[in-house]
Coordinates of C-alpha atoms and ligand atoms in Angstrom, one line a residue:
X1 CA 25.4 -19.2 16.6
X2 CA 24.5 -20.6 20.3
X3 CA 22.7 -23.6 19.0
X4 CA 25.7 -24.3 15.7
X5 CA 28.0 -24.2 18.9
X6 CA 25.5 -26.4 20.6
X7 CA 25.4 -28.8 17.8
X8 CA 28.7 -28.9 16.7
X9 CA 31.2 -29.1 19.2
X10 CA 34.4 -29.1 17.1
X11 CA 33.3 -25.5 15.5
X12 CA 34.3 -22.4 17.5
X13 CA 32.0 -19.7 16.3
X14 CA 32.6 -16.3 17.8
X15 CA 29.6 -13.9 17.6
X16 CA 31.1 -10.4 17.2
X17 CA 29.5 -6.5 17.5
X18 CA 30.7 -3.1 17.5
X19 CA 28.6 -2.6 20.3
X20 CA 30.3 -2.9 23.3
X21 CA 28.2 -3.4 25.7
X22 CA 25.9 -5.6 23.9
X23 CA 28.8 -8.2 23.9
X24 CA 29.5 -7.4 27.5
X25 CA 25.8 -8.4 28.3
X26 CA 26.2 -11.6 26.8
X27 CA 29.3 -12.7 28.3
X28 CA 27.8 -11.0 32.0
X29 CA 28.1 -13.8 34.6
X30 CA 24.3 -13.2 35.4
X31 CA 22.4 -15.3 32.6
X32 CA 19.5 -13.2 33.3
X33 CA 21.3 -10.1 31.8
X34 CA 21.2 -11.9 28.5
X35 CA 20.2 -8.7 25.8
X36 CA 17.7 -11.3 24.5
X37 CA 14.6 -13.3 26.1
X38 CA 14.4 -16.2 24.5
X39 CA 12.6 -19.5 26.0
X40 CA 15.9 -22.1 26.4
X41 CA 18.8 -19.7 24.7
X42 CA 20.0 -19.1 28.7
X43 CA 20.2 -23.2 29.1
X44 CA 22.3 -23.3 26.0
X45 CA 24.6 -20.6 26.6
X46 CA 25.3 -21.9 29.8
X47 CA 26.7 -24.8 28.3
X48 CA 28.9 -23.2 25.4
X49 CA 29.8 -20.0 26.1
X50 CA 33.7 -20.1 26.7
X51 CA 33.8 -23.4 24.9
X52 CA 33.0 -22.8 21.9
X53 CA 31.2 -20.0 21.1
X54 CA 32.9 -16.5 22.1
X55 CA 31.5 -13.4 22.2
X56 CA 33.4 -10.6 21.7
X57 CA 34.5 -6.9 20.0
X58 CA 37.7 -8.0 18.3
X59 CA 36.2 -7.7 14.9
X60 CA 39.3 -8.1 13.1
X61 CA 40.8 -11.4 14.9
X62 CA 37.4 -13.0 14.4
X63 CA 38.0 -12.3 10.5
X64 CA 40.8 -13.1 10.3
X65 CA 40.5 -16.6 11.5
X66 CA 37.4 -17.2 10.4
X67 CA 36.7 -19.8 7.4
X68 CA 32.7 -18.8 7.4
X69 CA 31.2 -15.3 8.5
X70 CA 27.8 -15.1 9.1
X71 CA 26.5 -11.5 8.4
X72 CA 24.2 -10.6 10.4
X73 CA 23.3 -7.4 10.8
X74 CA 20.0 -6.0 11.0
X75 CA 18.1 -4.2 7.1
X76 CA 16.0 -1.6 8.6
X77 CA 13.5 -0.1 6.0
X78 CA 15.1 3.1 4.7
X79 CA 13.5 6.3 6.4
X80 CA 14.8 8.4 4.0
X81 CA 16.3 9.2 0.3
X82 CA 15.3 6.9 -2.3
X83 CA 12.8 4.3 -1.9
X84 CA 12.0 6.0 2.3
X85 CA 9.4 4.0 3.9
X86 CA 10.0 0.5 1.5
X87 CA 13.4 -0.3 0.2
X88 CA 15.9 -1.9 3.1
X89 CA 19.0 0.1 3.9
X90 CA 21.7 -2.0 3.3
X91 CA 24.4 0.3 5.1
X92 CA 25.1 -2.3 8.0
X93 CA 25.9 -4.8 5.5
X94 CA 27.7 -2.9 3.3
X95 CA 30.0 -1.7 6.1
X96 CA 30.3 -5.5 7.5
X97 CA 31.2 -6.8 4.2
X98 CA 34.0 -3.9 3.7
X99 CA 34.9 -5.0 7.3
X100 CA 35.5 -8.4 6.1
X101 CA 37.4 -7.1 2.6
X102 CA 39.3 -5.7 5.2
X103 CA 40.6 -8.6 7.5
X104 CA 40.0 -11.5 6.0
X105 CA 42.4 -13.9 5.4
X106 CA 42.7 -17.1 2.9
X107 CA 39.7 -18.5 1.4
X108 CA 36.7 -16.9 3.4
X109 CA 33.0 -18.0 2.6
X110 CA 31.3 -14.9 3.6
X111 CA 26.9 -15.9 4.6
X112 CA 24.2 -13.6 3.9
X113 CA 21.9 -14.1 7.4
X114 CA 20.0 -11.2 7.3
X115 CA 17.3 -10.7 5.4
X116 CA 18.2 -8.6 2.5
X117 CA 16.7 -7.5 -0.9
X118 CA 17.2 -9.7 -4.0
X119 CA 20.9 -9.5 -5.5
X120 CA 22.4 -7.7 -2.4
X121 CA 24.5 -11.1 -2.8
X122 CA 26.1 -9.4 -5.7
X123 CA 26.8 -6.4 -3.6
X124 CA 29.0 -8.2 -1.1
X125 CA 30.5 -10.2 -3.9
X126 CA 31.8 -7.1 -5.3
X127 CA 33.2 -5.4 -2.2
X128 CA 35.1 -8.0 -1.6
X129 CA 36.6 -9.7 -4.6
X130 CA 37.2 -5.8 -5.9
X131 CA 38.6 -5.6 -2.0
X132 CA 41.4 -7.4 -3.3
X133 CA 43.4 -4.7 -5.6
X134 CA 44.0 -2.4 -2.7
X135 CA 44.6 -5.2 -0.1
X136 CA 48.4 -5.1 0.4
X137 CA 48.7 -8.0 2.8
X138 CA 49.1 -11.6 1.9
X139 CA 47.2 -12.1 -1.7
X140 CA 46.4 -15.4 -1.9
X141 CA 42.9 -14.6 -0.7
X142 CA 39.1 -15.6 -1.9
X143 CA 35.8 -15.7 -1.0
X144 CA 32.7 -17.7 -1.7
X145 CA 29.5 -15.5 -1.2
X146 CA 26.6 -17.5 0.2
X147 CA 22.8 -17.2 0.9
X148 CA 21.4 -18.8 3.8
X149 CA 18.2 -16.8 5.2
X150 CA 16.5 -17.4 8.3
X151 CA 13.7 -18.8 9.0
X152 CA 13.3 -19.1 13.0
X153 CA 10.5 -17.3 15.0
X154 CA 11.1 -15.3 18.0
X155 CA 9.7 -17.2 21.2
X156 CA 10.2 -20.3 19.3
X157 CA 14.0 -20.2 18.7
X158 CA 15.5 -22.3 19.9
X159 CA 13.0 -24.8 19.1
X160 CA 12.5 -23.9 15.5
X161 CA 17.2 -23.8 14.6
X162 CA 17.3 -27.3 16.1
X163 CA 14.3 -28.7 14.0
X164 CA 13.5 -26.8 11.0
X165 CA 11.2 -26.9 7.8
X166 CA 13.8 -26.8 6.1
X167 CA 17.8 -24.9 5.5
X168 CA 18.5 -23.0 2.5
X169 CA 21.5 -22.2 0.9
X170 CA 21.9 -20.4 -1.8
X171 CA 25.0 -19.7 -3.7
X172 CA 27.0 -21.0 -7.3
X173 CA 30.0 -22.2 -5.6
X174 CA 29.2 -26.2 -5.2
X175 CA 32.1 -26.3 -2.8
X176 CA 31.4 -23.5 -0.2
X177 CA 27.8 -25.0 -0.6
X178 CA 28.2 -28.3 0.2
X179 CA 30.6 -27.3 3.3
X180 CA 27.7 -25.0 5.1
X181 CA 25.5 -27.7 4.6
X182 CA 28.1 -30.4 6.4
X183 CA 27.8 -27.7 9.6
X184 CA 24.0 -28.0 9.3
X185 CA 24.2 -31.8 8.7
X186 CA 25.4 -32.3 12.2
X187 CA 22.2 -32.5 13.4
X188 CA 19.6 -31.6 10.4
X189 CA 18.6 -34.4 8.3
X190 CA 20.4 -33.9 5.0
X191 CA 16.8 -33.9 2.7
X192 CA 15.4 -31.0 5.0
X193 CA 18.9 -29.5 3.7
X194 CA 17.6 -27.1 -0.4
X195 CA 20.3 -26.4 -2.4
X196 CA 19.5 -23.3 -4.7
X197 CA 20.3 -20.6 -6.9
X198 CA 21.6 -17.4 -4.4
X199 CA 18.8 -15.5 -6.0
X200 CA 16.2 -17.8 -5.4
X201 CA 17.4 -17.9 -2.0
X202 CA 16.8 -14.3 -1.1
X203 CA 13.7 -14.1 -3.1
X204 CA 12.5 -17.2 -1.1
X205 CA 12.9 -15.4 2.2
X206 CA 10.9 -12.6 1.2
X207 CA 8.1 -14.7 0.0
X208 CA 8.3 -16.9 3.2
X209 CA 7.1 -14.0 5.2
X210 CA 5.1 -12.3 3.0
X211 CA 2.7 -15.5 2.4
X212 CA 2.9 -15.6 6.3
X213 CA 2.0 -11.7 6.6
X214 CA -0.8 -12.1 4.1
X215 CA -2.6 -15.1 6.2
X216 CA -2.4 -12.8 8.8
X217 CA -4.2 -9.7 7.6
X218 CA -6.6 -12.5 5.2
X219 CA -8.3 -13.8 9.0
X220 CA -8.0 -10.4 10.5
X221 CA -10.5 -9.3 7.1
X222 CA -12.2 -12.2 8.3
X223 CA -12.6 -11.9 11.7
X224 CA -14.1 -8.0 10.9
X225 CA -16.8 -9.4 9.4
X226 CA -17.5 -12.0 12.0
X227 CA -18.2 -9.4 14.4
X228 CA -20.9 -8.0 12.1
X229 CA -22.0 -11.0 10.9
X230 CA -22.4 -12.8 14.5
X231 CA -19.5 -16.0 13.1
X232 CA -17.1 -16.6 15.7
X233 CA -13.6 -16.1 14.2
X234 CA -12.0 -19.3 15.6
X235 CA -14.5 -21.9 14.5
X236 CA -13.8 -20.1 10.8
X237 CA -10.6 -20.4 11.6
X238 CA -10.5 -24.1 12.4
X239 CA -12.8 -24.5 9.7
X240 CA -10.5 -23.0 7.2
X241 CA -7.3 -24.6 8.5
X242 CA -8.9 -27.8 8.5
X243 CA -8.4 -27.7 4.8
X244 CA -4.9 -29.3 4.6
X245 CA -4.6 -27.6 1.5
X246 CA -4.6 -24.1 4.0
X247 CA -3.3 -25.5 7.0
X248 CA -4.2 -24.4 10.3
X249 CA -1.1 -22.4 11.2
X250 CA -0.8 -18.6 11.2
X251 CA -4.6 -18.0 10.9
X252 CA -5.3 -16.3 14.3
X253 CA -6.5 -13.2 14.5
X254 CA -5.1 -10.6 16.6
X255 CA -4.2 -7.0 16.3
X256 CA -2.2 -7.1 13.5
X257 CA 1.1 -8.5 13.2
X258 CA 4.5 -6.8 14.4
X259 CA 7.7 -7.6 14.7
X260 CA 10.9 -6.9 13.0
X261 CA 10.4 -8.3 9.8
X262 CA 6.6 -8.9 7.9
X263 CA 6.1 -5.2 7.6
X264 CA 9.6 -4.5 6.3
X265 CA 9.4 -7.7 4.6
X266 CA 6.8 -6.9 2.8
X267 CA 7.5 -3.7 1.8
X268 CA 11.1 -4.6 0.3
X269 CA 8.9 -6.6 -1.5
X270 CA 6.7 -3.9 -3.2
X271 CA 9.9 -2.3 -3.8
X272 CA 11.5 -4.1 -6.3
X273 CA 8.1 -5.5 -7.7
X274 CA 7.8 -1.3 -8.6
X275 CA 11.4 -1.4 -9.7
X276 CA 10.8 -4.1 -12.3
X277 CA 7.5 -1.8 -12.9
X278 CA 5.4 -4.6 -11.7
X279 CA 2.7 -2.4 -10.1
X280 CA -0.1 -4.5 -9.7
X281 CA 2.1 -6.9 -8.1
X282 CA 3.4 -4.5 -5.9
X283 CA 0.1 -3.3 -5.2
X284 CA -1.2 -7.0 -4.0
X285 CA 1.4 -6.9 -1.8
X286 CA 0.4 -3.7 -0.2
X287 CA -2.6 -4.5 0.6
X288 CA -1.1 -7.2 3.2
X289 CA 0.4 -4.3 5.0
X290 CA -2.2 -1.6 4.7
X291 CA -5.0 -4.0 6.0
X292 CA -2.3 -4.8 9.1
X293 CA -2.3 -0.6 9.6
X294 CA -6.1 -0.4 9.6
X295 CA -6.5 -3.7 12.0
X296 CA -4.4 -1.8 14.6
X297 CA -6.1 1.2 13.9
X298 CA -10.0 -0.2 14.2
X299 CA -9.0 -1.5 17.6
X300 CA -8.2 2.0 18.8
X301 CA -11.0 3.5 17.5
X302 CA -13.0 0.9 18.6
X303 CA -12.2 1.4 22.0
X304 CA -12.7 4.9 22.2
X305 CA -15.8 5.2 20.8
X306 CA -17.2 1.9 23.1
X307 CA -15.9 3.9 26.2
X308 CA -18.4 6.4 24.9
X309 CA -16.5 8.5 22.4
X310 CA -13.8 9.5 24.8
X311 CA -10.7 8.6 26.5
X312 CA -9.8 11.9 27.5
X313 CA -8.5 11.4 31.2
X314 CA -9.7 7.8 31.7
X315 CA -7.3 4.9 32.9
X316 CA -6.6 2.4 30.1
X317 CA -4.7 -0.9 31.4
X318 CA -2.9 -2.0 28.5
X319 CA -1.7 -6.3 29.1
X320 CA 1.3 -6.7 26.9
X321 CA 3.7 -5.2 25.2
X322 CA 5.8 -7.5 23.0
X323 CA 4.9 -7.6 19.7
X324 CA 4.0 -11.2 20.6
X325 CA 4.4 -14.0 23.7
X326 CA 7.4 -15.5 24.9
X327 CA 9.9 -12.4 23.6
X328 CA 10.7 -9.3 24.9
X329 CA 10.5 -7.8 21.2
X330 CA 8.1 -4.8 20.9
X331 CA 9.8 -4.2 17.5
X332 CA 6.5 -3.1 15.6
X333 CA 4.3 -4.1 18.2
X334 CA 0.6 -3.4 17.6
X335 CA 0.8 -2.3 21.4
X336 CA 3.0 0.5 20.6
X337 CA 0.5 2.0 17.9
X338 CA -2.1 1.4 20.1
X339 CA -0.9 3.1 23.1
X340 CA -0.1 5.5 20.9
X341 CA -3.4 6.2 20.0
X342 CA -4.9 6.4 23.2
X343 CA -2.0 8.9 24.7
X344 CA -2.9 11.1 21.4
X345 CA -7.0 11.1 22.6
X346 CA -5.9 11.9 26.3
X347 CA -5.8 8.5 27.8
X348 CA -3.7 7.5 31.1
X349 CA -2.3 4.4 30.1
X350 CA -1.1 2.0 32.5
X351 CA 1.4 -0.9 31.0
X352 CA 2.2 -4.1 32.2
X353 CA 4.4 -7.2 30.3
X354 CA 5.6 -9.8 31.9
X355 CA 9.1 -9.8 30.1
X356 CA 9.5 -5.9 28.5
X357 CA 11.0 -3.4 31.1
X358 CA 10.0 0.0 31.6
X359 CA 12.9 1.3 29.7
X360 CA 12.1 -0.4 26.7
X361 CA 8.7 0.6 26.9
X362 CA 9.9 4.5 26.9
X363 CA 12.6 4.0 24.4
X364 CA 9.8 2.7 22.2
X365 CA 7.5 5.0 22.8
X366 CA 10.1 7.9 22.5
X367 CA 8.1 9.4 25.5
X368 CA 8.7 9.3 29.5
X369 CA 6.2 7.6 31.7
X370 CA 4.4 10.1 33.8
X371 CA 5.9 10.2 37.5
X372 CA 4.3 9.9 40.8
X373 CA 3.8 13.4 41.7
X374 CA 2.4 14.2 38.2
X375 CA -1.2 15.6 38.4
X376 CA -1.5 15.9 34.8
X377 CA -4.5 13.2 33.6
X378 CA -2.8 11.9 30.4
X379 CA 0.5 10.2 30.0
X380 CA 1.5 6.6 30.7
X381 CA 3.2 4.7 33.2
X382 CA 4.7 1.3 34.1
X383 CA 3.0 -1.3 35.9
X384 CA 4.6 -4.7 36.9
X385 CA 1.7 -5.9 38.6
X386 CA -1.6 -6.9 36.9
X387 CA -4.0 -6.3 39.6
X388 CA -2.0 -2.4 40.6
X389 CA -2.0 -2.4 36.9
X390 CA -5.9 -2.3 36.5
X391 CA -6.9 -0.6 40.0
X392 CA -9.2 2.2 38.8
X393 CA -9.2 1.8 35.5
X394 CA -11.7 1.9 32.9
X395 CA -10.8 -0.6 30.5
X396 CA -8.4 -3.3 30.3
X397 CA -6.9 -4.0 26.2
X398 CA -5.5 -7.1 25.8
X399 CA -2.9 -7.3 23.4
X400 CA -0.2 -10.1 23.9
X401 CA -1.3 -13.2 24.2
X402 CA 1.1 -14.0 27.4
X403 CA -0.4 -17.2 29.4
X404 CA -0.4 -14.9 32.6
X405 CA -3.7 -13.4 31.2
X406 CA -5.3 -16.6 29.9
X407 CA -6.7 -16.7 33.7
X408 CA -7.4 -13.9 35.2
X409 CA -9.3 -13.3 38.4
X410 CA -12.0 -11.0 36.6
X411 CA -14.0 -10.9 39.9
X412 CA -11.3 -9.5 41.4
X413 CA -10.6 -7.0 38.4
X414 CA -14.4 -6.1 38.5
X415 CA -14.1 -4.9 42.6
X416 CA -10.8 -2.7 41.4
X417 CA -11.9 -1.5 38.5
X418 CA -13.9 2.3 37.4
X419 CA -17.3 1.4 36.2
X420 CA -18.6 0.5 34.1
X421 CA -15.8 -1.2 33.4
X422 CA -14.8 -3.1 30.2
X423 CA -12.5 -5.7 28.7
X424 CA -10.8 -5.6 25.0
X425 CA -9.6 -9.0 23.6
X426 CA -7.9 -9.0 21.0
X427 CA -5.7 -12.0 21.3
X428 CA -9.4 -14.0 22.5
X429 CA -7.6 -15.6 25.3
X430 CA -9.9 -14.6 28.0
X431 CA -13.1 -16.4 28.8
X432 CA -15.9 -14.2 27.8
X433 CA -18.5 -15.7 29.9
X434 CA -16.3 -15.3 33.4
X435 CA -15.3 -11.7 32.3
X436 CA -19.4 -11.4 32.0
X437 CA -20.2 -13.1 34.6
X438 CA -17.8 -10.6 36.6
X439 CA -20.2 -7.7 35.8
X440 CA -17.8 -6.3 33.4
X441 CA -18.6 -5.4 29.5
X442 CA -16.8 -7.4 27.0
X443 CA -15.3 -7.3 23.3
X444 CA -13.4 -10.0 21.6
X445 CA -11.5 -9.7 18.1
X446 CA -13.5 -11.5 15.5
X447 CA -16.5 -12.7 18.1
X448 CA -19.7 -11.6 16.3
X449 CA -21.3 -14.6 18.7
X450 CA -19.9 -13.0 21.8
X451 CA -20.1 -9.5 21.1
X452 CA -23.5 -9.3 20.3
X453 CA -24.5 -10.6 23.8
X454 CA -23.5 -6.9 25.3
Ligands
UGA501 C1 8.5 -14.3 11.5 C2 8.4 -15.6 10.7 O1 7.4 -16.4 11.4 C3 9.7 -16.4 10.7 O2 9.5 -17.6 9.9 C4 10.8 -15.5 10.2 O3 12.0 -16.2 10.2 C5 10.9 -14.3 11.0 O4 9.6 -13.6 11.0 C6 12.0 -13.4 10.4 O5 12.0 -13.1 9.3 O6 13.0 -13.1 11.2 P1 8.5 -13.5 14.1 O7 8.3 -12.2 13.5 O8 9.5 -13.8 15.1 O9 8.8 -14.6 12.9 O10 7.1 -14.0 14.7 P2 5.8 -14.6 14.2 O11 5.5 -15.8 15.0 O12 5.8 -14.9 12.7 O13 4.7 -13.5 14.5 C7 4.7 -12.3 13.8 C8 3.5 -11.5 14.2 O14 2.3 -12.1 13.7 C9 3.2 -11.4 15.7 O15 2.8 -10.1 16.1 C10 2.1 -12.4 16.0 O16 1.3 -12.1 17.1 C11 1.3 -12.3 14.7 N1 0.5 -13.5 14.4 C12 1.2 -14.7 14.1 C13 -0.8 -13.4 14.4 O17 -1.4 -12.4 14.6 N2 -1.5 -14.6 14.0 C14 -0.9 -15.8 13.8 O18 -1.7 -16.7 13.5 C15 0.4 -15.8 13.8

C-alpha cells in the first residue's frame, strides 16, 4: 500500500488492522519503530504517510469508503483438524471478508492479496454476495471479487512492487479488472500487466513459489554431493545457470530455505493435488519440502559430529537469524531449527543478527535466553556484537548471508576463540583461505574443493 500511495498520488489507501498497536507502530513518529525492516519502506513512508496513505483501526470507516479492499491477511498452514500440517487456514480471511459483508457500501471490488488455496475466490464471493439478504442498510450494494497475488520478496520490496516481472489479476468481471489494472498502470508498463482467469491466478501463485522452492532444495541435492565428490557448488552453479534455459537466479545453496511462504506454499500445494487424488503429484511436490527438512537437519548433525560427536556444554556462535539478509523475518528460518538442534544436544548458543532483536529471537524460539548469573552450561543468549558474540566459543555457524560477515577479521576471531576452533559456512560468504590461514578449521555448504583441504 506504501508504494500504490507512492505511485499514485490521487489514491488514498488506508492500511487497516485489528491490532492495535501494530497500527500505532506504524504511524509512531520514530521511523525506526516501523514493525517491518525493509531496505527503502522508511524513505517512502516518510513521504506519504498522512497524505495519502493512513494507517489506522477504524475498520469499518475504511470499508465503508473504500471502492477496492485489498485482503491481506496472513494463511498460516492449519496445525490442526483436517488437512493439520498442509492445507492453509483460511479463518483470517474468512473473518475479513465477513468484515467487509458487513460495512461495505456501494459497489466494492474486494482483492485477494494473500496467498490463498485455489477457489478460496469463491469463498469470499459467497460471503458477501449471500451477505446481502441480512444486510438491512442501504441495498444497492455489489461486489467484484478479484485475484491479484503477490509476488515481491522480502529485502527486495520495495524494489521488486515498483518494477515487477509482471501483475496478475485474476477475476471474470472485465470492469473491476481493467480498473485495478489502471492503479497499477500508473507506473507499470501496461504489457508487464496478465489478465487471467481468478483460478489461474491463485493457482499461478502457488506454482510461482513452488518452482522457486524446488530450485532451491534441486542445488542444495547438488551441493551434498559436491562435498563428496570434491565439485565446488558455485562453479556448478554458474555452470548450470549459464544455461539461459535455467537461468542463474535462485540456485544458491544455503541451509534450506525459510520464510513465510515456500514451505506453506508448497504444502497447500500437495494438499489439493491429494484432494483431486493426484498422489504422485503431490508426492513430487513433497519432496521439495522434505529435502529443505533434511538440508537443515545435515547441517546440525554435521556440526556436532565435526566438533567431535558432542556439543554438550561447548559455545556455538550462531551469525544470523533472519530467515534471510536484508529482513528482520526469522519466519521459518533455518536458524531457528538449527539452534534448535544444538540447544536439544546441550549446546550454549550465542546469537547475533544485525536487524532481529532479542525478543524476537525468544518469541521464536519459545524459550528465554539464559541470564548472566546463570551457571547452567546449555541455553542461549543474545549477542549484538560479533567479536563478544564469538569470545570463547568453539564454533562459529554461519547462516544468514548479512554483508557484515562477508569480512570478518578471522585473525582476530582465531585469538578469541576455544580451540580448536572451527567455522560453518553455509551461506559460502566467508573466504576459506583467510579463515585457514587464521589457524581455524573450516567447512563450507557444497565445497567438496574446500573441505577436503582440512
Ligand atoms: C518468496 C518469493 O521469492 C517471492 O516471489 C514471493 O512473493 C514470496 O516468497 C511470497 O510468497 O510472499 P521471500 O520468501 O521473501 O520471497 O524470499 P526469497 O528471496 O524467495 O527467499 C526464500 C528463502 O530461500 C530464503 O531463506 C533464502 O535464503 C533462500 N534462498 C533463496 C536460497 O537458499 N537460495 C537462493 O538461491 C534463493
Amino acid at each position: 500500500m506504501a508504494v500504490i500511495a507512492y505511485k499514485c498520488p490521487k489514491i488514498n489507501t488506508t492500511v487497516v488492522d485489528i491490532n492495535k498497536e501494530k497500527i500505532n507502530l506504524w504511524n509512531s513518529k520514530d521511523l525506526n519503530l516501523l514493525p517491518v525492516y525493509e531496505p527503502g519502506l522508511r524513505n517512502i513512508i516518510s513521504k506519504v504517510r498522512n497524505i495519502n496513505l493512513f494507517f489506522s483501526t477504524n475498520i469499518k470507516e475504511a470499508i465503508e469508503e473504500a471502492d477496492m479492499i485489498f485482503i491481506s491477511v496472513n494463511t498460516p498452514t492449519k496445525s490442526k483438524g483436517f488437512g493439520a500440517g498442509y492445507a492453509s487456514d483460511l479463518k483470517w480471511v474468512e473473518s475479513s471478508a465477513r468484515t467487509v459483508a458487513e460495512h461495505a457500501k456501494g459497489h466494492t471490488i474486494v482483492i485477494e492479496k494473500s496467498t490463498i488455496p485455489v477457489r478460496t475466490a469463491e469463498l469470499i464471493q459467497k460471503i458477501l454476495e449471500e451477505s446481502n439478504f441480512s444486510y438491512s442498510g442501504d441495498n444497492k450494494r455489489s461486489f467484484a471479487v478479484l485475484s491479484n497475488p503477490e509476488f515481491l520478496a522480502e529485502g527486495s520490496a520495495i524494489r521488486d512492487l515498483e518494477n515487477p516481472d509482471r501483475v496478475l489479476i485474476g477475476g471474470n468481471d472485465n470492469k473491476a479488472m481493467k480498473k485495478l489494472s489502471k492503479v497499477y498502470e500508473n507506473w507499470i508498463p501496461k504489457e508487464k500487466i496478465l489478465l487471467t482467469n481468478l483460478w489461474s491466478s491463485e493457482l499461478s501463485k502457488l506454482s510461482a513459489n513452488a518452482f522457486l522452492a524446488q530450485r532451491i532444495s534441486s542445488i542444495n541435492s547438488i551441493a551434498s554431493l559436491c562435498e563428496k565428490t570434491g565439485a565446488n557448488i558455485m562453479e556448478v552453479s554458474r555452470a548450470v545457470g549459464l544455461d539461459k534455459r535455467i537461468g542463474e537466479d535462485f540456485l544458491k545453496s544455503g541451509p534450506g530455505f525459510g520464510g513465510s511462504c515456500f514451505q506453506k506454499d508448497i504444502l497447500n500445494l500437495v494438499y489439493i493435488c491429494r484432494f483431486y487424488n493426484l498422489n504422485e503429484v503431490a508426492d513430487y511436490w513433497e519432496e521439495v519440502v522434505k529435502l529443505n527438512n533434511w538440508q537443515r537437519r545435515r547441517i546440525s548433525t554435521l556440526v556436532v559430529q565435526t566438533l567431535y560427536g558432542t556439543v554438550t556444554a561447548k559455545k556455538v556462535s550462531i551469525l544470523g537469524f533472519s530467515f534471510k539478509a536484508n529482513t528482520n523475518d526469522t519466519r521459518e528460518s533455518a536458524s531457528l531449527y538449527i539452534v534448535r538442534d544444538l540447544l536439544e544436544n546441550g549446546a550454549i548458543v550465542s546469537i547475533h543478527d544485525p536487524k532481529v532483536s532479542m525478543d524476537q529471537i525468544q518469541m521464536a524460539l519459545g524459550a528465554e535466553p539464559k541470564q548472566q548469573n546463570d551457571d547452567t552450561d546449555y541455553g542461549w543468549f543474545y549477542e549484538d556484537d560479533i567479536y563478544e558474540s564469538v569470545r570463547y566459543s568453539d564454533a562459529i555457524i554461519i547462516l544468514t548471508e548479512w554483508d557484515e560477515y562477508r569480512n570478518l577479521d578471522w585473525i582476530k576471531c582465531f585469538n578469541l576463540m576455544r580451540k580448536p576452533s572451527w567455522v560453518f559456512d553455509t551461506r559460502d560468504v566467508a573466504n576459506p583461505f583467510e579463515v585457514r590461514n587464521a589457524g581455524i578449521n573450516y567447512w563450507g555448504l557444497g565445497q567438496g574443493n574446500e573441505n577436503f583441504k582440512n
